[in-house]
Short mmCIF file of C-alpha atoms in Angstrom, two decimals:
data_model
loop_
_atom_site.label_atom_id
_atom_site.label_comp_id
_atom_site.label_asym_id
_atom_site.label_seq_id
_atom_site.Cartn_x
_atom_site.Cartn_y
_atom_site.Cartn_z
CA MET A 1 62.96 56.99 15.52
CA HIS A 2 60.85 59.24 13.33
CA ASP A 3 62.20 60.61 10.06
CA PHE A 4 61.67 64.30 10.80
CA SER A 5 61.39 67.04 8.19
CA PRO A 6 64.32 69.48 8.07
CA ASP A 7 61.85 72.25 8.91
CA ALA A 8 60.22 70.35 11.79
CA LEU A 9 59.55 72.35 14.93
CA ARG A 10 61.99 71.58 17.73
CA VAL A 11 60.47 71.76 21.20
CA ALA A 12 62.03 71.43 24.64
CA MET A 13 59.41 69.98 27.00
CA LEU A 14 60.33 70.79 30.61
CA ALA A 15 58.57 68.47 33.05
CA ARG A 16 59.23 66.46 36.17
CA VAL A 17 57.33 63.27 35.46
CA VAL A 18 55.97 61.27 32.55
CA PHE A 19 53.93 58.08 32.29
CA PRO A 20 54.97 55.29 32.62
CA LEU A 21 58.42 56.16 33.97
CA HIS A 22 57.11 57.95 37.06
CA GLY A 23 53.61 56.62 37.73
CA PHE A 24 50.04 56.86 36.53
CA GLY A 25 48.79 60.30 37.63
CA GLY A 26 47.15 63.01 35.59
CA ILE A 27 50.28 65.10 35.02
CA GLU A 28 52.29 62.00 34.08
CA ARG A 29 49.70 61.05 31.47
CA HIS A 30 49.37 64.61 30.21
CA VAL A 31 53.08 64.83 29.46
CA PHE A 32 53.11 61.38 27.87
CA HIS A 33 50.20 62.02 25.54
CA LEU A 34 51.19 65.57 24.66
CA THR A 35 54.74 64.62 23.68
CA THR A 36 53.93 61.40 21.85
CA HIS A 37 51.06 62.96 19.89
CA LEU A 38 53.17 65.98 18.98
CA ALA A 39 55.83 63.55 17.73
CA ARG A 40 53.21 61.92 15.51
CA LEU A 41 52.61 65.36 14.00
CA GLY A 42 56.29 65.64 13.13
CA VAL A 43 57.42 67.79 16.06
CA ARG A 44 60.93 67.00 17.32
CA ILE A 45 60.62 66.71 21.09
CA THR A 46 63.38 66.85 23.67
CA LEU A 47 61.79 65.78 26.95
CA TYR A 48 63.41 66.78 30.24
CA VAL A 49 62.22 64.74 33.26
CA GLN A 50 63.51 63.46 36.57
CA THR A 51 65.65 60.34 36.57
CA PRO A 52 63.32 57.31 37.03
CA HIS A 53 63.69 55.40 40.28
CA GLY A 54 66.45 52.83 40.05
CA HIS A 55 67.97 54.31 36.88
CA THR A 56 71.45 55.83 36.74
CA LEU A 57 71.61 57.33 33.25
CA ASP A 58 74.34 59.84 32.47
CA LEU A 59 73.21 61.54 29.28
CA ASP A 60 75.21 64.03 27.28
CA ASP A 61 73.23 67.21 26.58
CA ASP A 62 74.21 67.47 22.93
CA PRO A 63 71.21 68.55 20.79
CA ALA A 64 72.83 67.00 17.71
CA ARG A 65 72.56 63.51 19.19
CA PRO A 66 69.10 61.87 19.22
CA ILE A 67 68.99 59.89 22.47
CA ASN A 68 65.83 58.22 23.75
CA PRO A 69 66.69 55.21 25.89
CA TYR A 70 62.97 54.81 26.65
CA ALA A 71 61.79 54.56 23.05
CA ASP A 72 59.85 51.39 23.83
CA VAL A 73 57.49 53.29 26.17
CA LEU A 74 57.95 56.86 24.86
CA PRO A 75 57.64 56.30 21.11
CA GLY A 76 58.58 59.04 18.69
CA ILE A 77 60.25 61.35 21.20
CA GLU A 78 63.63 62.31 19.80
CA ARG A 79 65.54 62.86 23.02
CA VAL A 80 64.89 62.20 26.72
CA MET A 81 67.12 64.01 29.20
CA THR A 82 66.98 62.99 32.86
CA LEU A 83 67.86 64.98 35.95
CA ARG A 84 68.01 64.03 39.61
CA TYR A 85 65.01 65.26 41.64
CA ASP A 86 65.24 63.84 45.17
CA TYR A 87 67.74 65.65 47.40
CA THR A 88 66.06 64.89 50.74
CA SER A 89 66.96 62.34 53.37
CA PRO A 90 65.31 58.88 53.44
CA ALA A 91 63.34 60.07 56.48
CA LEU A 92 61.49 62.66 54.40
CA ARG A 93 59.24 61.59 51.55
CA PRO A 94 60.44 63.39 48.40
CA ASN A 95 56.91 64.42 47.39
CA SER A 96 55.58 65.35 50.81
CA ILE A 97 54.83 69.06 51.14
CA ALA A 98 58.14 69.60 52.95
CA GLY A 99 60.01 67.33 50.54
CA ARG A 100 58.64 69.14 47.50
CA GLN A 101 59.65 72.51 48.93
CA ILE A 102 63.24 71.32 49.01
CA ASN A 103 63.36 69.21 45.86
CA TYR A 104 61.15 70.94 43.33
CA PRO A 105 62.64 74.47 43.31
CA TRP A 106 66.18 73.09 43.07
CA TYR A 107 65.12 70.67 40.33
CA SER A 108 63.40 73.49 38.41
CA TRP A 109 66.45 75.74 38.73
CA ARG A 110 68.91 73.10 37.53
CA LEU A 111 66.53 72.10 34.74
CA GLY A 112 66.21 75.72 33.67
CA ARG A 113 69.98 76.20 33.51
CA ILE A 114 70.49 73.11 31.36
CA ALA A 115 67.60 73.88 28.99
CA ALA A 116 68.76 77.50 28.71
CA ALA A 117 72.26 76.39 27.70
CA ALA A 118 70.80 74.30 24.86
CA ALA A 119 68.38 77.06 23.83
CA ARG A 120 71.25 79.55 23.57
CA ARG A 121 72.94 77.20 21.12
CA GLY A 122 69.85 77.36 18.91
CA ALA A 123 68.67 73.86 19.79
CA TYR A 124 64.95 74.72 20.12
CA ASP A 125 62.27 76.72 18.37
CA VAL A 126 59.97 76.64 21.43
CA VAL A 127 60.39 75.91 25.12
CA HIS A 128 57.29 74.46 26.83
CA ALA A 129 57.22 74.11 30.64
CA GLN A 130 54.83 72.06 32.73
CA GLY A 131 53.84 73.26 36.21
CA LEU A 132 56.61 74.49 38.49
CA CYS A 133 59.24 73.64 35.87
CA ALA A 134 58.61 77.11 34.39
CA PHE A 135 60.29 78.80 37.35
CA GLY A 136 63.98 78.05 36.76
CA TYR A 137 63.97 78.61 33.01
CA GLY A 138 61.73 81.67 33.37
CA TRP A 139 64.09 83.30 35.89
CA ILE A 140 67.05 82.85 33.56
CA ARG A 141 65.15 83.86 30.43
CA VAL A 142 64.00 87.28 31.64
CA ARG A 143 67.65 88.17 32.25
CA ASP A 144 68.95 86.91 28.89
CA PRO A 145 67.99 88.78 25.67
CA LEU A 146 69.10 85.84 23.53
CA LEU A 147 66.70 83.45 25.32
CA ARG A 148 63.85 85.91 24.92
CA ARG A 149 64.09 85.30 21.17
CA VAL A 150 62.99 81.68 21.77
CA PRO A 151 59.21 81.48 22.38
CA PHE A 152 58.29 80.19 25.85
CA ILE A 153 54.91 78.71 26.83
CA ALA A 154 53.90 77.49 30.29
CA ASN A 155 51.10 75.25 31.56
CA PRO A 156 50.43 75.66 35.32
CA HIS A 157 47.76 72.88 35.26
CA GLY A 158 45.15 72.50 38.03
CA LEU A 159 46.35 75.18 40.48
CA GLU A 160 45.69 72.95 43.49
CA GLU A 161 48.02 75.14 45.56
CA TYR A 162 45.68 78.09 44.99
CA ARG A 163 42.36 76.31 45.51
CA THR A 164 42.75 74.30 48.70
CA PRO A 165 40.25 75.29 51.44
CA ASP A 166 42.54 73.82 54.14
CA TRP A 167 44.34 76.77 55.79
CA ARG A 168 47.25 74.53 56.79
CA LYS A 169 47.85 73.50 53.20
CA TRP A 170 47.31 77.09 52.11
CA LEU A 171 50.18 78.23 54.32
CA ALA A 172 52.37 75.26 53.40
CA TYR A 173 51.83 75.88 49.69
CA ALA A 174 52.83 79.57 49.88
CA PRO A 175 56.34 78.98 48.42
CA PHE A 176 54.87 76.96 45.56
CA ARG A 177 52.36 79.68 44.75
CA ALA A 178 55.13 82.26 44.54
CA LEU A 179 57.23 80.10 42.21
CA TYR A 180 54.26 79.01 40.07
CA SER A 181 53.12 82.60 39.64
CA TYR A 182 56.57 83.94 38.81
CA GLY A 183 57.45 81.17 36.35
CA THR A 184 54.14 81.41 34.50
CA ARG A 185 54.32 85.20 34.25
CA CYS A 186 57.75 84.88 32.62
CA ALA A 187 56.27 82.97 29.66
CA ASP A 188 55.02 84.46 26.38
CA ARG A 189 51.91 82.29 26.64
CA ALA A 190 50.16 80.70 29.63
CA ILE A 191 47.85 77.76 29.01
CA ALA A 192 44.41 77.55 30.58
CA THR A 193 43.18 74.00 30.24
CA ASP A 194 39.51 75.02 30.04
CA ALA A 195 37.62 78.04 28.75
CA CYS A 196 35.67 78.32 31.99
CA THR A 197 38.88 78.63 34.02
CA GLN A 198 40.95 80.96 31.81
CA ASP A 199 40.28 83.91 34.14
CA ASP A 200 41.95 81.95 36.97
CA LEU A 201 45.41 82.60 35.55
CA PRO A 202 45.16 86.40 35.83
CA ARG A 203 43.29 86.06 39.14
CA TYR A 204 45.59 83.63 40.94
CA LEU A 205 48.93 83.96 39.14
CA GLY A 206 48.83 87.59 37.99
CA VAL A 207 49.30 86.59 34.35
CA ASP A 208 48.55 89.23 31.72
CA PRO A 209 45.14 88.19 30.26
CA ALA A 210 46.50 88.84 26.77
CA LYS A 211 48.99 86.00 27.27
CA VAL A 212 46.37 83.38 28.18
CA VAL A 213 45.45 80.76 25.59
CA VAL A 214 42.96 77.94 26.05
CA ILE A 215 44.35 74.52 25.14
CA PRO A 216 42.33 71.76 26.84
CA SER A 217 43.67 68.82 28.72
CA ALA A 218 42.58 65.66 26.97
CA ILE A 219 42.30 61.91 26.86
CA ASP A 220 43.23 59.53 24.09
CA ALA A 221 39.76 58.30 23.23
CA ASP A 222 40.89 55.34 21.15
CA GLU A 223 43.31 54.28 23.88
CA CYS A 224 40.50 54.36 26.44
CA LEU A 225 38.22 52.18 24.32
CA ALA A 226 40.83 49.73 23.04
CA PRO A 227 41.00 47.49 26.16
CA VAL A 228 37.23 46.96 26.36
CA ASN A 229 36.32 43.32 25.77
CA ASP A 230 33.59 40.88 26.76
CA ALA A 231 35.83 38.61 28.85
CA THR A 232 37.12 41.39 31.12
CA ARG A 233 33.68 42.90 31.48
CA ALA A 234 32.24 39.54 32.50
CA ALA A 235 35.05 39.01 35.03
CA LEU A 236 34.37 42.40 36.60
CA ARG A 237 30.62 41.75 36.76
CA GLN A 238 31.34 38.53 38.60
CA ARG A 239 34.02 40.03 40.84
CA PHE A 240 31.74 42.83 42.06
CA ARG A 241 28.48 40.85 41.70
CA LEU A 242 27.03 43.54 39.47
CA ASP A 243 24.41 41.23 37.98
CA GLU A 244 22.76 41.30 41.38
CA GLU A 245 22.38 45.09 41.40
CA ASP A 246 19.67 47.27 39.88
CA LEU A 247 21.83 50.39 40.01
CA THR A 248 25.61 50.74 40.03
CA ILE A 249 27.27 54.09 40.69
CA LEU A 250 30.99 54.61 40.06
CA SER A 251 33.47 57.18 41.39
CA VAL A 252 37.17 57.27 40.50
CA GLY A 253 39.95 59.21 42.19
CA ARG A 254 42.35 59.49 45.10
CA LEU A 255 40.67 59.00 48.47
CA GLU A 256 41.46 62.52 49.65
CA ARG A 257 39.21 65.02 51.40
CA ASN A 258 39.16 67.39 48.44
CA LYS A 259 37.53 64.72 46.24
CA GLY A 260 34.28 65.15 48.19
CA TYR A 261 33.45 61.48 48.75
CA HIS A 262 32.24 62.30 52.26
CA ILE A 263 29.71 64.63 50.61
CA LEU A 264 28.58 61.82 48.31
CA ILE A 265 28.04 59.50 51.29
CA ASP A 266 25.78 62.14 52.82
CA ALA A 267 23.93 62.54 49.50
CA LEU A 268 23.41 58.80 49.06
CA THR A 269 22.16 58.58 52.64
CA ARG A 270 19.58 61.25 51.86
CA LEU A 271 18.54 59.35 48.73
CA ARG A 272 18.17 55.93 50.36
CA GLU A 273 14.40 55.88 50.12
CA ARG A 274 14.47 56.84 46.44
CA LEU A 275 17.11 54.32 45.36
CA PRO A 276 16.28 50.73 44.40
CA SER A 277 16.79 48.21 47.18
CA ARG A 278 19.73 46.71 45.29
CA TRP A 279 22.23 49.46 44.56
CA ARG A 280 26.00 49.61 44.69
CA TRP A 281 28.55 52.42 44.88
CA LEU A 282 31.99 51.41 43.59
CA LEU A 283 34.79 53.70 44.73
CA VAL A 284 37.99 53.16 42.74
CA GLY A 285 41.16 54.60 44.20
CA GLU A 286 43.44 54.62 47.20
CA GLY A 287 44.27 57.26 49.78
CA LYS A 288 44.42 58.30 53.41
CA GLU A 289 40.67 59.02 53.66
CA ARG A 290 39.60 55.39 53.20
CA ARG A 291 39.14 54.57 56.89
CA ALA A 292 37.25 57.78 57.56
CA LEU A 293 34.94 57.08 54.62
CA GLU A 294 34.36 53.50 55.77
CA ARG A 295 33.43 54.72 59.25
CA GLN A 296 31.12 57.37 57.81
CA ALA A 297 29.33 54.86 55.57
CA GLN A 298 29.01 52.48 58.53
CA ARG A 299 27.42 55.17 60.72
CA ALA A 300 25.09 56.16 57.87
CA GLY A 301 23.90 52.58 57.51
CA ILE A 302 24.88 52.22 53.84
CA ILE A 303 28.19 50.38 54.18
CA HIS A 304 26.69 47.20 52.70
CA HIS A 305 26.03 49.19 49.49
CA VAL A 306 29.60 50.50 49.22
CA THR A 307 32.60 48.71 47.73
CA PHE A 308 36.08 50.20 48.18
CA VAL A 309 37.70 48.79 45.06
CA GLY A 310 41.23 50.12 45.54
CA ARG A 311 43.45 50.48 42.51
CA LEU A 312 42.58 49.00 39.12
CA SER A 313 44.68 48.65 36.02
CA ASP A 314 43.81 50.89 33.08
CA ALA A 315 42.28 47.96 31.23
CA GLU A 316 40.14 46.98 34.22
CA LEU A 317 38.97 50.55 34.80
CA HIS A 318 37.94 51.13 31.20
CA ASN A 319 36.02 47.88 31.17
CA LEU A 320 34.37 48.79 34.47
CA TYR A 321 33.11 52.07 33.02
CA GLU A 322 31.13 49.96 30.55
CA GLU A 323 29.43 48.00 33.34
CA VAL A 324 28.16 50.83 35.56
CA ASP A 325 25.03 52.94 35.25
CA LEU A 326 26.06 56.37 36.55
CA VAL A 327 29.37 58.14 37.27
CA VAL A 328 29.44 60.65 40.14
CA HIS A 329 32.42 62.98 40.67
CA PRO A 330 31.69 65.08 43.81
CA THR A 331 35.03 66.93 43.94
CA LEU A 332 35.36 70.10 46.01
CA TYR A 333 37.92 71.64 43.67
CA GLU A 334 39.43 70.35 40.46
CA GLY A 335 41.68 70.94 37.51
CA SER A 336 40.50 69.80 34.11
CA SER A 337 39.07 66.45 35.35
CA LEU A 338 40.23 63.61 33.14
CA VAL A 339 37.94 61.23 35.06
CA THR A 340 34.98 63.16 33.68
CA LEU A 341 36.30 62.77 30.14
CA GLU A 342 36.84 59.04 30.62
CA ALA A 343 33.25 58.62 31.76
CA MET A 344 32.10 60.62 28.75
CA ILE A 345 33.93 58.54 26.14
CA HIS A 346 32.34 55.45 27.70
CA ARG A 347 28.91 57.08 27.27
CA ARG A 348 28.12 57.13 30.99
CA PRO A 349 25.76 59.79 32.40
CA ILE A 350 27.60 62.02 34.85
CA VAL A 351 26.77 63.98 37.98
CA ALA A 352 29.72 66.18 38.94
CA SER A 353 30.59 69.33 40.81
CA VAL A 354 30.68 72.81 39.32
CA ALA A 355 34.44 72.92 39.84
CA GLY A 356 37.53 73.56 37.70
CA GLY A 357 37.05 72.66 34.06
CA ILE A 358 34.06 70.35 34.59
CA PRO A 359 31.45 72.91 33.41
CA ASP A 360 33.13 72.84 29.98
CA LYS A 361 32.32 69.13 29.78
CA VAL A 362 29.10 68.39 31.67
CA PHE A 363 25.93 70.27 30.76
CA ASN A 364 22.67 70.02 32.68
CA GLY A 365 20.17 67.86 30.84
CA ARG A 366 22.55 67.25 27.89
CA ASN A 367 24.91 64.62 29.29
CA GLY A 368 24.40 64.81 33.04
CA TYR A 369 24.01 67.33 35.85
CA LEU A 370 26.19 69.71 37.82
CA ALA A 371 25.98 70.18 41.59
CA ARG A 372 27.38 72.81 43.94
CA PRO A 373 30.66 71.59 45.49
CA GLY A 374 30.29 70.51 49.10
CA ASP A 375 26.45 70.67 49.07
CA ALA A 376 25.07 67.20 49.86
CA ASP A 377 21.46 68.28 49.36
CA ASP A 378 22.16 69.68 45.90
CA LEU A 379 24.22 66.62 44.96
CA ALA A 380 21.38 64.33 46.06
CA SER A 381 18.92 66.39 44.03
CA ARG A 382 21.06 66.17 40.90
CA ILE A 383 21.56 62.42 41.24
CA ARG A 384 17.80 62.04 41.60
CA LEU A 385 17.21 64.12 38.46
CA ALA A 386 19.65 61.97 36.50
CA LEU A 387 18.02 58.75 37.66
CA GLU A 388 14.57 60.05 36.71
CA GLN A 389 15.77 60.59 33.13
CA ARG A 390 17.22 57.16 32.54
CA ASP A 391 15.43 56.94 29.21
CA ARG A 392 17.64 59.81 27.93
CA TRP A 393 20.97 58.29 28.92
CA ALA A 394 21.70 56.93 25.43
CA THR A 395 21.28 60.44 23.97
CA TRP A 396 23.44 61.86 26.75
CA GLY A 397 26.13 59.32 25.94
CA ALA A 398 26.16 60.26 22.26
CA GLU A 399 26.52 63.93 23.19
CA SER A 400 29.44 63.13 25.50
CA VAL A 401 31.25 61.21 22.77
CA ARG A 402 30.76 64.11 20.35
CA LEU A 403 32.22 66.58 22.87
CA VAL A 404 35.27 64.42 23.54
CA ARG A 405 35.99 63.65 19.90
CA GLU A 406 35.64 67.29 18.78
CA THR A 407 37.42 69.06 21.65
CA PHE A 408 39.06 66.81 24.26
CA ASP A 409 40.75 64.05 22.25
CA TRP A 410 44.56 64.11 22.17
CA PRO A 411 44.91 64.16 18.36
CA VAL A 412 42.80 67.34 18.36
CA VAL A 413 44.59 68.94 21.31
CA ALA A 414 48.06 68.11 19.97
CA ARG A 415 47.20 69.82 16.68
CA ARG A 416 45.94 72.86 18.62
CA THR A 417 49.20 72.93 20.61
CA LYS A 418 51.32 72.71 17.49
CA GLN A 419 49.32 75.55 15.92
CA GLU A 420 50.08 77.71 18.96
CA TYR A 421 53.77 76.91 18.64
CA GLU A 422 53.68 77.97 14.99
CA VAL A 423 51.94 81.24 15.84
CA MET A 424 54.56 81.96 18.51
CA VAL A 425 57.48 81.13 16.25
CA GLY A 426 56.04 83.52 13.71
CA GLY A 427 56.71 81.81 10.43
CA ARG A 428 59.20 79.62 8.64
CA GLY A 429 61.66 82.38 7.76
CA GLU A 430 62.05 83.55 11.35
CA ARG A 431 62.42 79.96 12.49
CA ARG A 432 65.35 79.40 10.11
CA GLU A 433 67.06 82.50 11.41
CA ALA A 434 66.49 81.43 15.02
CA ARG A 435 68.17 78.11 14.18
CA GLY A 436 71.33 79.97 13.20
CA GLU A 437 70.90 79.74 9.42
CA GLY A 438 71.00 83.54 9.10
CA HIS A 439 74.43 85.23 8.96
CA GLU A 440 73.85 87.26 12.12
CA ALA A 441 72.67 84.25 14.12
CA ARG A 442 75.65 82.21 12.96
CA GLY A 443 77.98 84.92 14.21
CA GLU A 444 76.29 85.08 17.63
CA ARG A 445 76.11 81.36 18.21
CA GLY A 446 79.03 79.80 16.39
CA GLU A 447 81.25 79.68 19.45
CA ALA A 448 78.45 78.43 21.72
CA ARG A 449 77.69 75.54 19.35
CA GLY A 450 81.19 74.22 19.82
CA ALA A 451 80.74 73.78 23.57
CA ARG A 452 78.97 70.96 25.28
CA GLY A 453 76.34 71.62 27.91
CA PRO A 454 76.24 70.19 31.43
CA THR A 455 75.85 66.47 31.97
CA MET A 456 72.49 65.27 33.24
CA ALA A 457 72.29 62.43 35.71
#
C-alpha cells in the first residue's frame, strides 16, 4: 500500500470492469491503467467495479478502511469495492444487448447510491465515472445539493451506441443512449478522448460544449515494449512462416462487421496484381464474423494469403507487431483506437480509417495514410501509397513514437487527468473544507460520518 500524503486527492472511480479481473478489452485496460498510474502520482483511488466471476467478497463500505484484496494485480489502489452486476437468468447472456439493458442500469443505480453515501460523508474530493456508470450517481447528484459540492467528471468513451450503422442495433441501443446522455450531462466535466471527436459529445449526448475537456485514451508504452524478445519473435516467425513472405500485413481486433475486415478483403483483392507474389495478411482476434470472412476470402481467391490467428497473449501480440511490415485498421467506426497506438509504439506504418480518434494519431505521409471508412477502392489506394514509400517507413516509425510518448502514453495522460481533478477541486483550501476540516462542514457531516454505508457484495 502506498504511503499517501495527508493532502492527497481522494477519487472515487465508478466503473464496471477492470483488467485483469474482468477480461482484456479496451475499457478494462483503460480503467486499470488510469487508476494504477494515478496511484503512482499519489492519488488515493477507491475503485468500484462488478464482483469478479467466482468471487463472493462482502466488503464494508467504510472510507476509513483501506481494503484492496486484489493488490497483487491492482497495485497502488487504496480500496476496491465490488458490486453484483448479473441479475439475468442463465439462459440470457449478461452482456448481450438484452442482458445489458437489464443489468447495467440497475448496476449503475445501485453503484450510484453507494458512492453517493460515501461522498456525502466527505470520503472523496472527486467522483469519476466511466461509461454508463455516470447515470446512477448523476441522477442522485442533481437532486442533492451536498453532492453537487463534490466535483464530478464522466468519460462516455467510444459512443458505439451512437455510431452503429445497423438500424437493429440502433433501436436496441436506444435505452443506453438515453442513460449515457443523461449521466454525462449531469457531470461538471465530460471527457472527449480525442481532439477530433470533442464535438461528438455536444452532438450526440447534448453535453454543454463548455463542459467538454480533451483527455486522450492511452497505452503504457513501456509495458507494450517490455515483452519483446528475440526468442518469442523467432517462434512467431516460425509459427506463421513469415520468413517465407515478402510482405506481411497485420490487423488486430474483434471479428465484427463494424471492424471493416470485409472491406479490407475487397481492397486486397483489388491490389492482388500490385502485391508481391508472397504476401500474408494476419488477422488477430476472434468473433462471429470469422466464417463469413473466410468464405469471402475463399470466393475472392486470396484465402491462401490469409491467416486467421485467433487470440494471442499480450506478449505474443507485441512481439508480432515487431515482425510485420504494415498494420491496416479498416474500421467503419471507432473510439480512440488503442490498436493504432500499439502499432505506432512498435514503429509500424499504418493505414487506417478516418474514424473516431484515429485522425489525431495517423497523418497522411507522416506515419501512414487514412482511408474513407467502408470504401474499398480508397483503402486499396492508400495501402498502395504506403507500400510505394517503404523507404520512408523508418522516419514514419520515429514520428509515431514521438506522438505516443508526448501525448498518448499513460504517464502523460494520468498527469493530465490529475491536473483536471485539481482544477475542478479548486485549490487546497477548498479541498480541506470539503473534507470536513472546516467548522461548517464538520457540523453538516458529523452525524453522517458515524454511520456505515451499505454493504457491497
